[in-house]
mmCIF file of N, CA and C in Angstrom:
data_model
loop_
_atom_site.group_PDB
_atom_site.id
_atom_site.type_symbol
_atom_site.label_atom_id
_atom_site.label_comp_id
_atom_site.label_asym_id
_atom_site.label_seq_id
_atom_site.Cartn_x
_atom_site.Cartn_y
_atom_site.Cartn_z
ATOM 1 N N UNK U 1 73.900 81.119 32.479
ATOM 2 C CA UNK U 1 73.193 80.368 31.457
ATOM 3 C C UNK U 1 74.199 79.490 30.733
ATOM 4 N N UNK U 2 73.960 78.339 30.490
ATOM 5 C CA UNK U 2 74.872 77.181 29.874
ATOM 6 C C UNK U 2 74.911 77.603 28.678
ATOM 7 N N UNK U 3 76.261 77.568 27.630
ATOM 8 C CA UNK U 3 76.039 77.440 25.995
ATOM 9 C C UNK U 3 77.145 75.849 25.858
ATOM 10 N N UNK U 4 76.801 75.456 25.304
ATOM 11 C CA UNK U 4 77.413 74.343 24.871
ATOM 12 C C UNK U 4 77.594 74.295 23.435
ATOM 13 N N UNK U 5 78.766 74.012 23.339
ATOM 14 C CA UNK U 5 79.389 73.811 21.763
ATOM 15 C C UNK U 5 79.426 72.730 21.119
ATOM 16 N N UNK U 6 79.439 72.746 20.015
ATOM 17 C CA UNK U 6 79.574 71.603 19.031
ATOM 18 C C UNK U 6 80.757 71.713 18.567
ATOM 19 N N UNK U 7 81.928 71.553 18.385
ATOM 20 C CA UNK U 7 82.823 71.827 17.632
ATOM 21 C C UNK U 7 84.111 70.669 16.471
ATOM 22 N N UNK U 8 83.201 70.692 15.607
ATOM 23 C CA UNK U 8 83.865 69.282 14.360
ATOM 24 C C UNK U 8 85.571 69.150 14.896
ATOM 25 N N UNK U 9 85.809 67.939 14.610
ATOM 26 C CA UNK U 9 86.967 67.209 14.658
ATOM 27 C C UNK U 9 88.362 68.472 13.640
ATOM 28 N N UNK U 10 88.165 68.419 12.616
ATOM 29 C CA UNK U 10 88.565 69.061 11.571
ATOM 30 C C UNK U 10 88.088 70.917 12.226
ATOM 31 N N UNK U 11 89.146 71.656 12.525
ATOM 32 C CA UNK U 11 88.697 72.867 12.344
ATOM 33 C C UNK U 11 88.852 73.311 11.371
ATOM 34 N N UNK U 12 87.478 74.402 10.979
ATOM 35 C CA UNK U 12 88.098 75.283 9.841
ATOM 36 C C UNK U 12 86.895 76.492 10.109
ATOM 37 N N UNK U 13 87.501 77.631 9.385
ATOM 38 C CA UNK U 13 87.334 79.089 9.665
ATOM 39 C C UNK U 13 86.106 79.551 9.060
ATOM 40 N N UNK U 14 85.166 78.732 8.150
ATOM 41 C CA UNK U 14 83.914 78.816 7.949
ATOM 42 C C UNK U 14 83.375 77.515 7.602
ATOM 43 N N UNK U 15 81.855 77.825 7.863
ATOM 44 C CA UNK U 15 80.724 76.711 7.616
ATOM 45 C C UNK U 15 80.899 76.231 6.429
ATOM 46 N N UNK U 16 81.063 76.774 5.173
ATOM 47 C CA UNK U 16 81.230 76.342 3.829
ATOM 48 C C UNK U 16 82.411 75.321 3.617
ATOM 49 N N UNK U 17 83.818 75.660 4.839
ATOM 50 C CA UNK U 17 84.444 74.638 4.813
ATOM 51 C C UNK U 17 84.525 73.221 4.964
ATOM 52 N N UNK U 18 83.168 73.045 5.590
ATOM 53 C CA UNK U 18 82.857 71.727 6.425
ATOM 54 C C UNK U 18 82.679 70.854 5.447
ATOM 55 N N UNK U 19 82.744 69.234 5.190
ATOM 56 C CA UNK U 19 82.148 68.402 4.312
ATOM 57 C C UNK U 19 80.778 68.201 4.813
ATOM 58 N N UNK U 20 80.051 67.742 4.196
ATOM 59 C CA UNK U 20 78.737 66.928 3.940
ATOM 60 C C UNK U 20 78.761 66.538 5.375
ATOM 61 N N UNK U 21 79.883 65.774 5.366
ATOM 62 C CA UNK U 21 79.781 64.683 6.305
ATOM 63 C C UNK U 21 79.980 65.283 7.951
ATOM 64 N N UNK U 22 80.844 66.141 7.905
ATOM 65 C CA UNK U 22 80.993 66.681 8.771
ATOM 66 C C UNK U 22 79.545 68.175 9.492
ATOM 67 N N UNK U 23 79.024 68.734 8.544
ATOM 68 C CA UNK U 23 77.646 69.284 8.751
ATOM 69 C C UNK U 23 76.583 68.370 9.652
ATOM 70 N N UNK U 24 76.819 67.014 8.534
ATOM 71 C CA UNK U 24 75.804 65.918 9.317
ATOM 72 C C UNK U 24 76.199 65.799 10.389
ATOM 73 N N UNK U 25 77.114 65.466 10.814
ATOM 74 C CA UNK U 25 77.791 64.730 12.407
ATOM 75 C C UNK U 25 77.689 65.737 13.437
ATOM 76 N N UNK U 26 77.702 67.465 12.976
ATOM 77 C CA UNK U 26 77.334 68.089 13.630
ATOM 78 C C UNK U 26 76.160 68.545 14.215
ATOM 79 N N UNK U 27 75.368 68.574 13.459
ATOM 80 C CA UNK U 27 73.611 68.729 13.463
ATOM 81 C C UNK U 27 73.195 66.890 14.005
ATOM 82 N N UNK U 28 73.830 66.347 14.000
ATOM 83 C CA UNK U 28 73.401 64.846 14.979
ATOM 84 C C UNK U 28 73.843 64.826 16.119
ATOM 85 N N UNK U 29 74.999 65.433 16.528
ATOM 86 C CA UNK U 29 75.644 65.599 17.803
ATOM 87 C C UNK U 29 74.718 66.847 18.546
ATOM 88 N N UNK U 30 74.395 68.079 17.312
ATOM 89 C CA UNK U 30 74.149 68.812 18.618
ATOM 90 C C UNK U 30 72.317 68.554 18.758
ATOM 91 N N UNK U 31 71.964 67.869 18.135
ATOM 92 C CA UNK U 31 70.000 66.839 18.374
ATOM 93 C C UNK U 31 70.407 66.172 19.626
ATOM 94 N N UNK U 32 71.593 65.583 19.947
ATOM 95 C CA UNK U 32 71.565 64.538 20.599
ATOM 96 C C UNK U 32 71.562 65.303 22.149
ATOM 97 N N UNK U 33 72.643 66.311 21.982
ATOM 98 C CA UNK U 33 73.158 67.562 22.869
ATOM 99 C C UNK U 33 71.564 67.646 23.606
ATOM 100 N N UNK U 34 70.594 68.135 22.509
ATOM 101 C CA UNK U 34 69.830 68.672 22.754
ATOM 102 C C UNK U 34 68.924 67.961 23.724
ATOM 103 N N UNK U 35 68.511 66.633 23.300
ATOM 104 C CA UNK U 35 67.472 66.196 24.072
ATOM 105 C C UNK U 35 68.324 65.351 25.499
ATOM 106 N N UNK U 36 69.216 65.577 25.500
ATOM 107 C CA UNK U 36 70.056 65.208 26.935
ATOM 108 C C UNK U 36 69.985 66.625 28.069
ATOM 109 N N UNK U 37 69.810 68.252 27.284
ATOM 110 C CA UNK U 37 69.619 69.121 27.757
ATOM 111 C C UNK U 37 68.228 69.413 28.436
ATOM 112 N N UNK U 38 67.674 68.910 27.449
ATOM 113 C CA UNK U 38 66.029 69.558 27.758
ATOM 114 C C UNK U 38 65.359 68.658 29.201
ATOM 115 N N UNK U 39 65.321 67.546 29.118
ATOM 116 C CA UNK U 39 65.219 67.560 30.295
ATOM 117 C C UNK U 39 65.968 67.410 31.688
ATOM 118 N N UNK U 40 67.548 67.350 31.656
ATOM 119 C CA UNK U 40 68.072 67.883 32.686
ATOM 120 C C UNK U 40 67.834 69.213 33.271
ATOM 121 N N UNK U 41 67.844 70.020 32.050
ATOM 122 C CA UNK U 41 67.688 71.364 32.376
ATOM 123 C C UNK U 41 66.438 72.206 32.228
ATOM 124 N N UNK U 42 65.519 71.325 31.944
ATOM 125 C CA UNK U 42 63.816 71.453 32.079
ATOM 126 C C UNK U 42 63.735 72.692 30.773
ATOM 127 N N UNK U 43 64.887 72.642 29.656
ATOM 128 C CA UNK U 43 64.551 73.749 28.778
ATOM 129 C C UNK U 43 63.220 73.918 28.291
ATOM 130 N N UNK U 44 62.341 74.561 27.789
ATOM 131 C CA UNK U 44 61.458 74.667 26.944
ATOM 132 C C UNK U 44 61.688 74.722 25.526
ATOM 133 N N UNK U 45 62.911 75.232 24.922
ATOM 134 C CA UNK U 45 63.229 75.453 24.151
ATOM 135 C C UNK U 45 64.980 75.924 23.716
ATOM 136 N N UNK U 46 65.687 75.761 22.750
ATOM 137 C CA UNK U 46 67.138 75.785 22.134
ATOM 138 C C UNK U 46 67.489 77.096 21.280
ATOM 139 N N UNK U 47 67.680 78.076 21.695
ATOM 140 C CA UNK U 47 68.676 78.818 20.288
ATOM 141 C C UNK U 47 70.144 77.911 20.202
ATOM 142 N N UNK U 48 69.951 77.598 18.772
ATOM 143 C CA UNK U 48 71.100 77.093 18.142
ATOM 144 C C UNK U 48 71.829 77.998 17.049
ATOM 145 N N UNK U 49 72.962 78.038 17.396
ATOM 146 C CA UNK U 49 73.772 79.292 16.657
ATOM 147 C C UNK U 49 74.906 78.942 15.620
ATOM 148 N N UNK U 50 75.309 79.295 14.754
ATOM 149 C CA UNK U 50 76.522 79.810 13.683
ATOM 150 C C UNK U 50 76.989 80.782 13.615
ATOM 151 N N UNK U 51 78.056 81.399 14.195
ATOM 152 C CA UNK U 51 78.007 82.996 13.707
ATOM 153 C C UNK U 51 79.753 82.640 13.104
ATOM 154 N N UNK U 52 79.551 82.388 11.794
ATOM 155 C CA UNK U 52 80.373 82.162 10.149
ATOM 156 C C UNK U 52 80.944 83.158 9.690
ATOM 157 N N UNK U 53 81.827 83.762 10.510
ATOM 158 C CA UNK U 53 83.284 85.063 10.194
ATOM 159 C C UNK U 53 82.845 85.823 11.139
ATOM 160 N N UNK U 54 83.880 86.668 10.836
ATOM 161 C CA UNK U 54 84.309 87.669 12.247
ATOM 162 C C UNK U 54 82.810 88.795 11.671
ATOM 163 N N UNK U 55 82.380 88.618 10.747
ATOM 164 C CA UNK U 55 81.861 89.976 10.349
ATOM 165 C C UNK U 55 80.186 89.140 11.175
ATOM 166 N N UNK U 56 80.221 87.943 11.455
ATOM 167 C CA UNK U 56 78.789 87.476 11.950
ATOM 168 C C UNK U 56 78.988 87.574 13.507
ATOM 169 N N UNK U 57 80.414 88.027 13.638
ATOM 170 C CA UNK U 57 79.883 87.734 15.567
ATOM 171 C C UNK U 57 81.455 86.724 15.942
ATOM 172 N N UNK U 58 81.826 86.152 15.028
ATOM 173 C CA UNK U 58 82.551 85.068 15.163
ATOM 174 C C UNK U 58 83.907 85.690 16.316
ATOM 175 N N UNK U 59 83.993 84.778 17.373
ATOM 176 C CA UNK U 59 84.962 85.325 17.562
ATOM 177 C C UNK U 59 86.540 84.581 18.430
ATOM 178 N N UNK U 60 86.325 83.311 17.865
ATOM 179 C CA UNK U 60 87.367 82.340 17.261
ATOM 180 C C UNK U 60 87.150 81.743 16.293
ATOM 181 N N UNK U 61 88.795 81.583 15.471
ATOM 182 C CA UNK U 61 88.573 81.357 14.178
ATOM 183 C C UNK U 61 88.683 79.809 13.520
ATOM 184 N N UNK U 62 87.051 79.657 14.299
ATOM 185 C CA UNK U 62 86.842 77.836 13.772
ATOM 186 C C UNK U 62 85.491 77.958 13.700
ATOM 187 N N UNK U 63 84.617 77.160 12.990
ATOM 188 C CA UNK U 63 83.374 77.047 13.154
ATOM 189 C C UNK U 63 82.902 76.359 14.143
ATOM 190 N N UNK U 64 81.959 76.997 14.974
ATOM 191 C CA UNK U 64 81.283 75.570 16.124
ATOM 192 C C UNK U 64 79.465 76.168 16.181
ATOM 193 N N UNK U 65 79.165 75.147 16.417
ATOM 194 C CA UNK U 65 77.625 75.444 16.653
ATOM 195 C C UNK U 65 77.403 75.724 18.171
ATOM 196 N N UNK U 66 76.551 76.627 18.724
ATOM 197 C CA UNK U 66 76.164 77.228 20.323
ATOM 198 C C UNK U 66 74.670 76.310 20.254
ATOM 199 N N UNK U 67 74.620 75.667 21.437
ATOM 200 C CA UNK U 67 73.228 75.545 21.818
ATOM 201 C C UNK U 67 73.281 75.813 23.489
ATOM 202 N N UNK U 68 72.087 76.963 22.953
ATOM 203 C CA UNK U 68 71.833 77.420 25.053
ATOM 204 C C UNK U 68 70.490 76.783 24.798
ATOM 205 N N UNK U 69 70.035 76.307 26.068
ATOM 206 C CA UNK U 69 68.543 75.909 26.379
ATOM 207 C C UNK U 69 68.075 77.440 26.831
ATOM 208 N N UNK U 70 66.928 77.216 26.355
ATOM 209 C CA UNK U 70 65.967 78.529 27.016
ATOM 210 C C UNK U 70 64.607 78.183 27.662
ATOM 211 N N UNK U 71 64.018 79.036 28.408
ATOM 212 C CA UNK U 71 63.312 79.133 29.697
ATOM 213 C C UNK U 71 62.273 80.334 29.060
ATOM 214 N N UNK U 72 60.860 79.817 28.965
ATOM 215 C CA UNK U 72 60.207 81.176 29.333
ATOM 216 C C UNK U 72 60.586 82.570 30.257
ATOM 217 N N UNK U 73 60.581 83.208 29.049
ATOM 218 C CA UNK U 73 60.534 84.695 29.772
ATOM 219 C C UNK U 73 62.241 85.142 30.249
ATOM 220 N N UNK U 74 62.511 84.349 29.568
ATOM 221 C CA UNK U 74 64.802 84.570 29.967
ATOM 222 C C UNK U 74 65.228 85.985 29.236
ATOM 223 N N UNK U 75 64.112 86.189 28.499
ATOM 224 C CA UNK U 75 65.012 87.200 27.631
ATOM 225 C C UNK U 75 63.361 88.405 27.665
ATOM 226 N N UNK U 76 63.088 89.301 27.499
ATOM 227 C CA UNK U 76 62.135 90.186 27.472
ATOM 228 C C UNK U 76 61.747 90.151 26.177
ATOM 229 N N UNK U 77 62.854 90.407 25.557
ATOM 230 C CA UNK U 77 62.528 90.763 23.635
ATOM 231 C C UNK U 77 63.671 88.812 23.228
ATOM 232 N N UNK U 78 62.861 88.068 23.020
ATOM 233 C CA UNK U 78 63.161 86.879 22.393
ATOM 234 C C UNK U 78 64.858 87.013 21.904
ATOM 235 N N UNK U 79 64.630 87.566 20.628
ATOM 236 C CA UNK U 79 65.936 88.125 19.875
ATOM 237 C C UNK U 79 67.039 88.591 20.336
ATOM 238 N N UNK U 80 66.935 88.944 21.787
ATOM 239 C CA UNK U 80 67.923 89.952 22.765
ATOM 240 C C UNK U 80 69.558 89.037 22.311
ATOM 241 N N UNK U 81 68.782 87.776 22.720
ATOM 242 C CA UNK U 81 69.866 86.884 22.687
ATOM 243 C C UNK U 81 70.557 86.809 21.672
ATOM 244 N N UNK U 82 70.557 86.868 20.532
ATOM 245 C CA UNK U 82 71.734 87.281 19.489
ATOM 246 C C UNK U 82 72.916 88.488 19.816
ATOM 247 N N UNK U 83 72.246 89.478 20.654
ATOM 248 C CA UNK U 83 72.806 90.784 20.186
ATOM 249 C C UNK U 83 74.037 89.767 21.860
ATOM 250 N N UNK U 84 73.679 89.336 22.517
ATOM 251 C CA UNK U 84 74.770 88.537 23.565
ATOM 252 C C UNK U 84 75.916 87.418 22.988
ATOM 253 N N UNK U 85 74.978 86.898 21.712
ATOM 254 C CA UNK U 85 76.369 86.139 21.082
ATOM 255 C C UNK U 85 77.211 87.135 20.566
ATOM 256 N N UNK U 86 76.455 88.018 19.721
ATOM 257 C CA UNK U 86 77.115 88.843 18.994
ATOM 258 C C UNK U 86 78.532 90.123 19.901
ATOM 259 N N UNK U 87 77.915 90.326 20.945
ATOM 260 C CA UNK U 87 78.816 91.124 21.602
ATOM 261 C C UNK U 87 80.290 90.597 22.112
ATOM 262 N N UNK U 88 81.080 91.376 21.979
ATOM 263 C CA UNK U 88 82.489 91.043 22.377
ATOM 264 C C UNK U 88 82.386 90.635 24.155
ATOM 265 N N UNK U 89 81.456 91.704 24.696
ATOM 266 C CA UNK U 89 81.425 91.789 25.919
ATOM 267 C C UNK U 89 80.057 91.254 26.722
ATOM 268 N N UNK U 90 79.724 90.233 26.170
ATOM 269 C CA UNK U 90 78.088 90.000 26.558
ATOM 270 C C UNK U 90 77.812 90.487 27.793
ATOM 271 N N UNK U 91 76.549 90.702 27.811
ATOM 272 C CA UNK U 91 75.869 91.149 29.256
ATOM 273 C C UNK U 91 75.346 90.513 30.295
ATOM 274 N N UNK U 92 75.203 89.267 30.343
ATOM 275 C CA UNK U 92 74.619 88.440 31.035
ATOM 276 C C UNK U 92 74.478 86.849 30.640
ATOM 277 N N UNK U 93 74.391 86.834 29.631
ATOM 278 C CA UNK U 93 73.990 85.192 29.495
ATOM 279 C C UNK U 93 75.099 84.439 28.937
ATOM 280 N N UNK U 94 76.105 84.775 28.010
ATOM 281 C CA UNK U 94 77.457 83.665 27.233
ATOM 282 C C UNK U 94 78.009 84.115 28.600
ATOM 283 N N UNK U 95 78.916 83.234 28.210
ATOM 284 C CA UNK U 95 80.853 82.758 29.693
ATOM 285 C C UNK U 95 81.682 84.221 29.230
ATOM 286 N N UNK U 96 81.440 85.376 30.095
ATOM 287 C CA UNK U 96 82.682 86.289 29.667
ATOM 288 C C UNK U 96 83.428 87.141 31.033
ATOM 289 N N UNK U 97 84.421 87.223 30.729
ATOM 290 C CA UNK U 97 85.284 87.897 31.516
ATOM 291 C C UNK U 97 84.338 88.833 32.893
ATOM 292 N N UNK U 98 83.314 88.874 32.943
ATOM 293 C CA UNK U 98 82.591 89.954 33.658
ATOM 294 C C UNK U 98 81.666 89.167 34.746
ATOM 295 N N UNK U 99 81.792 87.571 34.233
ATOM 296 C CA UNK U 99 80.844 87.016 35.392
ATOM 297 C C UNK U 99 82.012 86.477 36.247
ATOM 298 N N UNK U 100 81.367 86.224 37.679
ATOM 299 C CA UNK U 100 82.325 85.579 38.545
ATOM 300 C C UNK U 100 82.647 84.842 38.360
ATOM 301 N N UNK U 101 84.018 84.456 38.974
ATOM 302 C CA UNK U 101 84.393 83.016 38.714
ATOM 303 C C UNK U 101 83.660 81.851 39.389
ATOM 304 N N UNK U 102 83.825 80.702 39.052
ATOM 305 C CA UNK U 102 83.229 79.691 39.389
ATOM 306 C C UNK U 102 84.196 78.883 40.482
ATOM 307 N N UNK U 103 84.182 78.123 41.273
ATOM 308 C CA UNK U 103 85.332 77.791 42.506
ATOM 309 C C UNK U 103 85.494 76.612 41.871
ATOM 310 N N UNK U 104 86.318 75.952 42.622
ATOM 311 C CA UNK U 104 87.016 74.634 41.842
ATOM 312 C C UNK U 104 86.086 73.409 42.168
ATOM 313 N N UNK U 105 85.028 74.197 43.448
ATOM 314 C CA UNK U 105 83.995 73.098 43.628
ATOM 315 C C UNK U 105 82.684 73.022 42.576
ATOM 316 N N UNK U 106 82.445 74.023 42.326
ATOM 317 C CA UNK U 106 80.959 74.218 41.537
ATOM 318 C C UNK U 106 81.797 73.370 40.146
ATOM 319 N N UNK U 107 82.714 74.057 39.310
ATOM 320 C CA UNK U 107 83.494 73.495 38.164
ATOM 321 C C UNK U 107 83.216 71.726 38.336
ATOM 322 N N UNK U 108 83.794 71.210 39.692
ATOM 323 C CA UNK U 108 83.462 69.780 40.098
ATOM 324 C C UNK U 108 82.784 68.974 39.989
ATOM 325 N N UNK U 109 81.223 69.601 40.394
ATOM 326 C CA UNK U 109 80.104 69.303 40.283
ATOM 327 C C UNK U 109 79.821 69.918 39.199
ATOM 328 N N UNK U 110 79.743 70.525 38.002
ATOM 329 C CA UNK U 110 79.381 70.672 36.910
ATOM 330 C C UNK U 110 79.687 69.837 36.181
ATOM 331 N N UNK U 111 81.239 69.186 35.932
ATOM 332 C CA UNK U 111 81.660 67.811 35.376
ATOM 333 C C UNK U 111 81.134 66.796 35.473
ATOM 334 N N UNK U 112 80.639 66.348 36.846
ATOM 335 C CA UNK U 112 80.104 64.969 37.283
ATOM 336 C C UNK U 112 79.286 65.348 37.062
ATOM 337 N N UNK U 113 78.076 65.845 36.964
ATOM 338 C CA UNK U 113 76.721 66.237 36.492
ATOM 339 C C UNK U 113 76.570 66.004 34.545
ATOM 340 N N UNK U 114 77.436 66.583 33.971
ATOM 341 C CA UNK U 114 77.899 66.343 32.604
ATOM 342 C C UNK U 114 78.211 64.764 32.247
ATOM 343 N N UNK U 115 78.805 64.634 33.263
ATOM 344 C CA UNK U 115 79.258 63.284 33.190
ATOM 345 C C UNK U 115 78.127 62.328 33.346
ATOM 346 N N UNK U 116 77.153 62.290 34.215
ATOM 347 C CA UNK U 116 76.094 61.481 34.456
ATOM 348 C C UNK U 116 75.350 61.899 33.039
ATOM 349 N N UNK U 117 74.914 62.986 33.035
ATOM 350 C CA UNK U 117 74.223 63.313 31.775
ATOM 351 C C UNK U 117 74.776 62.570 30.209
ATOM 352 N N UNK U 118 75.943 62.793 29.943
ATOM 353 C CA UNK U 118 76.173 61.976 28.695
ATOM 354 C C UNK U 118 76.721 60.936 29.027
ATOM 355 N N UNK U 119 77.296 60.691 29.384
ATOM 356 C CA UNK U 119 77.795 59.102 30.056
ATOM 357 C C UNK U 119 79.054 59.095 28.806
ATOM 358 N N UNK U 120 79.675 57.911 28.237
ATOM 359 C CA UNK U 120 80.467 57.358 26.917
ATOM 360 C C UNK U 120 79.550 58.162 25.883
ATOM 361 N N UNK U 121 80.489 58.873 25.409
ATOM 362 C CA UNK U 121 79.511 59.668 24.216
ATOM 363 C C UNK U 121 80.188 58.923 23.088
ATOM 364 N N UNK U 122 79.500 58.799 22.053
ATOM 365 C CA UNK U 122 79.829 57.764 21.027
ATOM 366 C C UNK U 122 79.740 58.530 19.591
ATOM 367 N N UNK U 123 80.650 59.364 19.263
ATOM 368 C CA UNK U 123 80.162 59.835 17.760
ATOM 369 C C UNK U 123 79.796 59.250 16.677
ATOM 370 N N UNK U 124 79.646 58.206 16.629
ATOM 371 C CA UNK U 124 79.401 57.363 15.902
ATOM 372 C C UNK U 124 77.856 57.019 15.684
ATOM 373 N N UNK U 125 77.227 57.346 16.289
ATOM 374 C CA UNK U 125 75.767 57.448 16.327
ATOM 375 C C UNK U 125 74.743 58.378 15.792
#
């Protein structure tokens, strides 16, 4: 399952750190994220995430926003999916040490696919 990050120019170690300006640019980047996702990836729908200190899940110390697309019926109990950000060791759906690796070809074609999908990304927009 894809998660894609948002992650501001400026790091810093909580959400409260962010300016104005920087909140905005994030929540516009990851709208934009979004509707470039949904229909490449035929989502139905986005959990979009914060998890704001180590005590929320956090588990590098910068703020970034998660958006996974979701699919009818991906999860049994909707909510499941938190307790997968939240885990050190997710079970199936975030990037962790426990899924296979990916070959240097799939990685390949995941780029150029990314690449067609956003084309010149322009933060400025």
């Amino acid at each position: 399952m894809l998660d894609v990050l948002i992650v501001p120019n400026r790091l810093t170690r909580r959400f409260n750190d962010l300016t104005h300006e920087e909140v905005t640019d994030m929540f516009t980047q990851g709208q934009r994220v979004c509707k470039a996702l949904e229909s490449h990836y035929k989502a139905d729908a986005f959990t979009m995430a914060i998890q704001d200190g180590p005590e929320a899940g956090q588990t590098v110390p910068h703020v970034h926003l998660h958006i996974i697309p979701r699919h009818k019926g991906d999860y049994k109990n909707n909510d499941d999916i938190y307790g997968d950000l939240e885990d050190s060791k997710p079970r199936s759906v975030i990037d962790n040490e426990s899924r296979p690796p990916r070959s240097a070809r799939e990685m390949a074609e995941e780029a150029l696919a990314m690449r067609k999908l956003f084309g010149q990304w322009d933060t400025s927009e």
